[in-house]
Amino acid sequence: MKTKILFIAIFLFATVTYSQYNKKDSDFLNQNKSILVNKQKLDSTINYQWNNNIQWVNLNKTEYLYDINENLILEINLSWNNNWQNNTKMSYEYDNDNKLINKIIYLWNNTSWINDIKISYFYNSLNDFQTILTYSWHNNTWQDSLKEEYTYLNNLLSEKILYSYQYNNWEFLSKYEYSYDNNNNLSLETYYYWDNTNWVNSTKKEYAYDVNNNLISVIYYDYIFSWAPGTKKEYIYDNYNNLITDITYNWITTWEYLWKNVYTYDTNGDQMQQIEYTWDTQASTWTPKQKRDRLFDNNYTFNDLVLPFTSLADVSIFTHKIDNEIAYSWNDNSNNWINSYKTEYFYSQYTSDDINENQSNIILVYPNPTSDFIYIDLPDLIDSDVLFEIYDMMGHKVMSSTINSDTSLDISHLATGIYVYNLKTINARYNNKIVKN
């Protein structure tokens, strides 16, 4: 039986200490406080293809539905064939703490949705992945297919083992091991496969970071009797820690250029353009290949958006609301850019019923953006512990703390970027985005 293998993003964890603070003047207290009231939610995206140099034609569409806690609960993918036709569907289920516990993938058989794959998530006491089970639909029942087990050391993921279900038993499939630097940044990832007797070296990645904890290089190795370098990727940032260039090399006898991406930002910090180049070895120059331009609506910041985090490949580009993006291909004959693909984003207003507009009932987190400390004001009505967590845009938990009064948290050690925080009480959950300068 064919085994369907899904690789799940790794959740990393780092602890944080907190301290009490004395309130400053009222002007400071009121600046940049995050109060969740009305937002714009992404309802759908439509992808278009440029047809015969004439017009944009429909290609595919994705629709999203959320619950009152901003969790994505339904995603439907449709393709265009003179009209929109169902293709795949994904449903998401969460526990009382808003942790994802089940994801089901359905296929459309021209008349109805049929089950295909189910993924169930189980967590440890720190809310990190402990086990992930994948099932395939067969003979009208869910049957075991894949299992992932996670092990942690000092609250950091140290090992992930994958099993496939064969002949009524869980059999080793592959294994990942992880090491970290002194700043808890991932420094080494080693992948092994199981040869029915032993774990065998296969590939590994080495990571390096700058003083701001920005990733600056990844080197990929293959094991062929010994570790041999294969490819390398380098990352370059501007003074605001925005990624401006990444370069990929191939190892021959030295590192040789393969391709690179150049990123351009507007004055609001939005990544408005990405250009991909390939290396012309004969001419010893970079040749443009693809370009992507984005149009932003700066009336809505990242904090004002409800997005399908479990679906989008890269939510970090949503520094402001994105209206559309156009992809171009380079034409060597005419030496210009020609239309290739376009994506349009469609939104509507979202108001969470969980949010009480009475200021005394609102948890305040500020300033936002911030470069060092964030301050958390708890309303008097909360008389129990509150779990505070911060996740990066890949879903890695990077901070966690339990608080029970007005508190300040030091986040100066975090890399510059956009994060999502959760505040969990006994009866409610508050979440929003925060920008670290």
mmCIF file of N, CA, C and O in Angstrom, residues 236-281:
data_model
loop_
_atom_site.group_PDB
_atom_site.id
_atom_site.type_symbol
_atom_site.label_atom_id
_atom_site.label_comp_id
_atom_site.label_asym_id
_atom_site.label_seq_id
_atom_site.Cartn_x
_atom_site.Cartn_y
_atom_site.Cartn_z
ATOM 1 N N ILE A 236 21.537 38.125 2.755
ATOM 2 C CA ILE A 236 22.076 39.455 3.018
ATOM 3 C C ILE A 236 20.918 40.368 3.425
ATOM 4 O O ILE A 236 19.840 40.330 2.822
ATOM 5 N N TYR A 237 21.164 41.221 4.445
ATOM 6 C CA TYR A 237 20.117 42.071 5.008
ATOM 7 C C TYR A 237 20.534 43.534 4.935
ATOM 8 O O TYR A 237 21.729 43.866 4.889
ATOM 9 N N ASP A 238 19.529 44.428 4.962
ATOM 10 C CA ASP A 238 19.828 45.855 5.021
ATOM 11 C C ASP A 238 19.938 46.289 6.476
ATOM 12 O O ASP A 238 19.901 45.465 7.410
ATOM 13 N N ASN A 239 20.073 47.598 6.702
ATOM 14 C CA ASN A 239 20.254 48.115 8.055
ATOM 15 C C ASN A 239 19.020 47.937 8.933
ATOM 16 O O ASN A 239 19.094 48.088 10.153
ATOM 17 N N TYR A 240 17.869 47.639 8.288
ATOM 18 C CA TYR A 240 16.638 47.399 9.046
ATOM 19 C C TYR A 240 16.376 45.909 9.216
ATOM 20 O O TYR A 240 15.285 45.506 9.623
ATOM 21 N N ASN A 241 17.367 45.081 8.891
ATOM 22 C CA ASN A 241 17.255 43.625 8.983
ATOM 23 C C ASN A 241 16.239 43.041 8.017
ATOM 24 O O ASN A 241 15.719 41.942 8.236
ATOM 25 N N ASN A 242 15.952 43.781 6.941
ATOM 26 C CA ASN A 242 15.138 43.227 5.865
ATOM 27 C C ASN A 242 16.029 42.386 4.950
ATOM 28 O O ASN A 242 17.127 42.806 4.591
ATOM 29 N N LEU A 243 15.556 41.223 4.572
ATOM 30 C CA LEU A 243 16.287 40.393 3.627
ATOM 31 C C LEU A 243 16.284 41.077 2.264
ATOM 32 O O LEU A 243 15.212 41.365 1.707
ATOM 33 N N ILE A 244 17.457 41.367 1.711
ATOM 34 C CA ILE A 244 17.532 42.041 0.420
ATOM 35 C C ILE A 244 18.107 41.155 -0.684
ATOM 36 O O ILE A 244 17.833 41.397 -1.853
ATOM 37 N N THR A 245 18.874 40.135 -0.326
ATOM 38 C CA THR A 245 19.436 39.238 -1.336
ATOM 39 C C THR A 245 19.643 37.845 -0.743
ATOM 40 O O THR A 245 20.081 37.723 0.400
ATOM 41 N N ASP A 246 19.295 36.823 -1.493
ATOM 42 C CA ASP A 246 19.753 35.475 -1.156
ATOM 43 C C ASP A 246 20.382 34.867 -2.399
ATOM 44 O O ASP A 246 19.888 35.051 -3.515
ATOM 45 N N ILE A 247 21.512 34.195 -2.195
ATOM 46 C CA ILE A 247 22.299 33.640 -3.297
ATOM 47 C C ILE A 247 22.485 32.148 -3.059
ATOM 48 O O ILE A 247 22.852 31.723 -1.958
ATOM 49 N N THR A 248 22.227 31.353 -4.084
ATOM 50 C CA THR A 248 22.405 29.905 -4.006
ATOM 51 C C THR A 248 23.611 29.497 -4.849
ATOM 52 O O THR A 248 23.765 29.946 -5.987
ATOM 53 N N TYR A 249 24.470 28.656 -4.238
ATOM 54 C CA TYR A 249 25.686 28.176 -4.884
ATOM 55 C C TYR A 249 25.623 26.667 -5.030
ATOM 56 O O TYR A 249 24.955 25.978 -4.255
ATOM 57 N N ASN A 250 26.364 26.165 -6.002
ATOM 58 C CA ASN A 250 26.533 24.732 -6.184
ATOM 59 C C ASN A 250 28.014 24.392 -5.998
ATOM 60 O O ASN A 250 28.895 25.125 -6.458
ATOM 61 N N TRP A 251 28.274 23.289 -5.287
ATOM 62 C CA TRP A 251 29.659 22.901 -5.060
ATOM 63 C C TRP A 251 30.161 22.027 -6.203
ATOM 64 O O TRP A 251 29.594 20.982 -6.514
ATOM 65 N N ILE A 252 31.224 22.465 -6.878
ATOM 66 C CA ILE A 252 31.908 21.648 -7.870
ATOM 67 C C ILE A 252 33.253 21.247 -7.260
ATOM 68 O O ILE A 252 33.386 20.185 -6.671
ATOM 69 N N THR A 253 34.218 22.120 -7.390
ATOM 70 C CA THR A 253 35.441 22.018 -6.578
ATOM 71 C C THR A 253 35.551 23.258 -5.703
ATOM 72 O O THR A 253 36.318 23.282 -4.748
ATOM 73 N N THR A 254 34.801 24.274 -6.048
ATOM 74 C CA THR A 254 34.595 25.480 -5.234
ATOM 75 C C THR A 254 33.116 25.826 -5.322
ATOM 76 O O THR A 254 32.353 25.216 -6.082
ATOM 77 N N TRP A 255 32.699 26.818 -4.561
ATOM 78 C CA TRP A 255 31.310 27.262 -4.627
ATOM 79 C C TRP A 255 31.105 28.094 -5.887
ATOM 80 O O TRP A 255 31.790 29.078 -6.108
ATOM 81 N N GLU A 256 30.135 27.685 -6.713
ATOM 82 C CA GLU A 256 29.829 28.396 -7.951
ATOM 83 C C GLU A 256 28.378 28.857 -7.942
ATOM 84 O O GLU A 256 27.489 28.159 -7.466
ATOM 85 N N TYR A 257 28.145 30.067 -8.479
ATOM 86 C CA TYR A 257 26.806 30.641 -8.495
ATOM 87 C C TYR A 257 25.808 29.730 -9.215
ATOM 88 O O TYR A 257 26.124 29.128 -10.248
ATOM 89 N N LEU A 258 24.570 29.685 -8.686
ATOM 90 C CA LEU A 258 23.441 29.045 -9.365
ATOM 91 C C LEU A 258 22.373 30.080 -9.690
ATOM 92 O O LEU A 258 22.062 30.326 -10.843
ATOM 93 N N TRP A 259 21.775 30.641 -8.642
ATOM 94 C CA TRP A 259 20.755 31.679 -8.836
ATOM 95 C C TRP A 259 20.713 32.578 -7.618
ATOM 96 O O TRP A 259 21.303 32.289 -6.578
ATOM 97 N N LYS A 260 20.005 33.688 -7.748
ATOM 98 C CA LYS A 260 19.842 34.595 -6.616
ATOM 99 C C LYS A 260 18.499 35.296 -6.714
ATOM 100 O O LYS A 260 17.896 35.398 -7.792
ATOM 101 N N ASN A 261 18.024 35.778 -5.567
ATOM 102 C CA ASN A 261 16.818 36.599 -5.474
ATOM 103 C C ASN A 261 17.186 37.940 -4.875
ATOM 104 O O ASN A 261 17.948 38.000 -3.899
ATOM 105 N N VAL A 262 16.653 39.007 -5.442
ATOM 106 C CA VAL A 262 16.862 40.358 -4.928
ATOM 107 C C VAL A 262 15.505 40.924 -4.519
ATOM 108 O O VAL A 262 14.546 40.876 -5.299
ATOM 109 N N TYR A 263 15.423 41.439 -3.281
ATOM 110 C CA TYR A 263 14.171 41.931 -2.725
ATOM 111 C C TYR A 263 14.248 43.440 -2.535
ATOM 112 O O TYR A 263 15.256 43.970 -2.056
ATOM 113 N N THR A 264 13.160 44.134 -2.893
ATOM 114 C CA THR A 264 13.084 45.586 -2.762
ATOM 115 C C THR A 264 11.899 45.945 -1.877
ATOM 116 O O THR A 264 10.820 45.344 -1.989
ATOM 117 N N TYR A 265 12.096 46.948 -1.014
ATOM 118 C CA TYR A 265 11.080 47.364 -0.052
ATOM 119 C C TYR A 265 10.708 48.825 -0.283
ATOM 120 O O TYR A 265 11.547 49.637 -0.711
ATOM 121 N N ASP A 266 9.448 49.155 0.022
ATOM 122 C CA ASP A 266 9.046 50.558 -0.049
ATOM 123 C C ASP A 266 9.318 51.229 1.295
ATOM 124 O O ASP A 266 9.876 50.622 2.215
ATOM 125 N N THR A 267 8.938 52.499 1.418
ATOM 126 C CA THR A 267 9.235 53.260 2.638
ATOM 127 C C THR A 267 8.457 52.757 3.839
ATOM 128 O O THR A 267 8.788 53.101 4.973
ATOM 129 N N ASN A 268 7.426 51.945 3.611
ATOM 130 C CA ASN A 268 6.653 51.367 4.714
ATOM 131 C C ASN A 268 7.181 50.008 5.153
ATOM 132 O O ASN A 268 6.588 49.359 6.009
ATOM 133 N N GLY A 269 8.290 49.569 4.539
ATOM 134 C CA GLY A 269 8.858 48.281 4.895
ATOM 135 C C GLY A 269 8.191 47.111 4.212
ATOM 136 O O GLY A 269 8.417 45.952 4.585
ATOM 137 N N ASP A 270 7.350 47.372 3.188
ATOM 138 C CA ASP A 270 6.686 46.299 2.457
ATOM 139 C C ASP A 270 7.591 45.742 1.367
ATOM 140 O O ASP A 270 8.222 46.512 0.627
ATOM 141 N N GLN A 271 7.636 44.426 1.265
ATOM 142 C CA GLN A 271 8.441 43.795 0.213
ATOM 143 C C GLN A 271 7.650 43.888 -1.092
ATOM 144 O O GLN A 271 6.829 43.047 -1.411
ATOM 145 N N MET A 272 7.921 44.923 -1.860
ATOM 146 C CA MET A 272 7.102 45.211 -3.030
ATOM 147 C C MET A 272 7.604 44.509 -4.289
ATOM 148 O O MET A 272 6.873 44.410 -5.280
ATOM 149 N N GLN A 273 8.843 44.007 -4.276
ATOM 150 C CA GLN A 273 9.355 43.366 -5.482
ATOM 151 C C GLN A 273 10.375 42.280 -5.145
ATOM 152 O O GLN A 273 11.146 42.400 -4.194
ATOM 153 N N GLN A 274 10.339 41.220 -5.933
ATOM 154 C CA GLN A 274 11.308 40.133 -5.839
ATOM 155 C C GLN A 274 11.717 39.751 -7.259
ATOM 156 O O GLN A 274 10.866 39.481 -8.107
ATOM 157 N N ILE A 275 13.014 39.766 -7.540
ATOM 158 C CA ILE A 275 13.522 39.390 -8.860
ATOM 159 C C ILE A 275 14.464 38.205 -8.715
ATOM 160 O O ILE A 275 15.365 38.217 -7.875
ATOM 161 N N GLU A 276 14.226 37.177 -9.517
ATOM 162 C CA GLU A 276 15.073 35.986 -9.513
ATOM 163 C C GLU A 276 16.003 36.026 -10.726
ATOM 164 O O GLU A 276 15.578 36.325 -11.850
ATOM 165 N N TYR A 277 17.287 35.738 -10.477
ATOM 166 C CA TYR A 277 18.291 35.707 -11.531
ATOM 167 C C TYR A 277 18.937 34.329 -11.564
ATOM 168 O O TYR A 277 19.050 33.661 -10.538
ATOM 169 N N THR A 278 19.387 33.928 -12.740
ATOM 170 C CA THR A 278 20.216 32.731 -12.876
ATOM 171 C C THR A 278 21.605 33.154 -13.343
ATOM 172 O O THR A 278 21.771 34.194 -13.999
ATOM 173 N N TRP A 279 22.598 32.346 -13.004
ATOM 174 C CA TRP A 279 23.973 32.684 -13.353
ATOM 175 C C TRP A 279 24.319 32.124 -14.733
ATOM 176 O O TRP A 279 24.183 30.935 -14.988
ATOM 177 N N ASP A 280 24.729 33.023 -15.639
ATOM 178 C CA ASP A 280 25.178 32.639 -16.976
ATOM 179 C C ASP A 280 26.681 32.392 -16.902
ATOM 180 O O ASP A 280 27.481 33.325 -16.823
ATOM 181 N N THR A 281 27.071 31.117 -16.907
ATOM 182 C CA THR A 281 28.483 30.779 -16.735
ATOM 183 C C THR A 281 29.334 31.239 -17.912
ATOM 184 O O THR A 281 30.503 31.600 -17.742
#
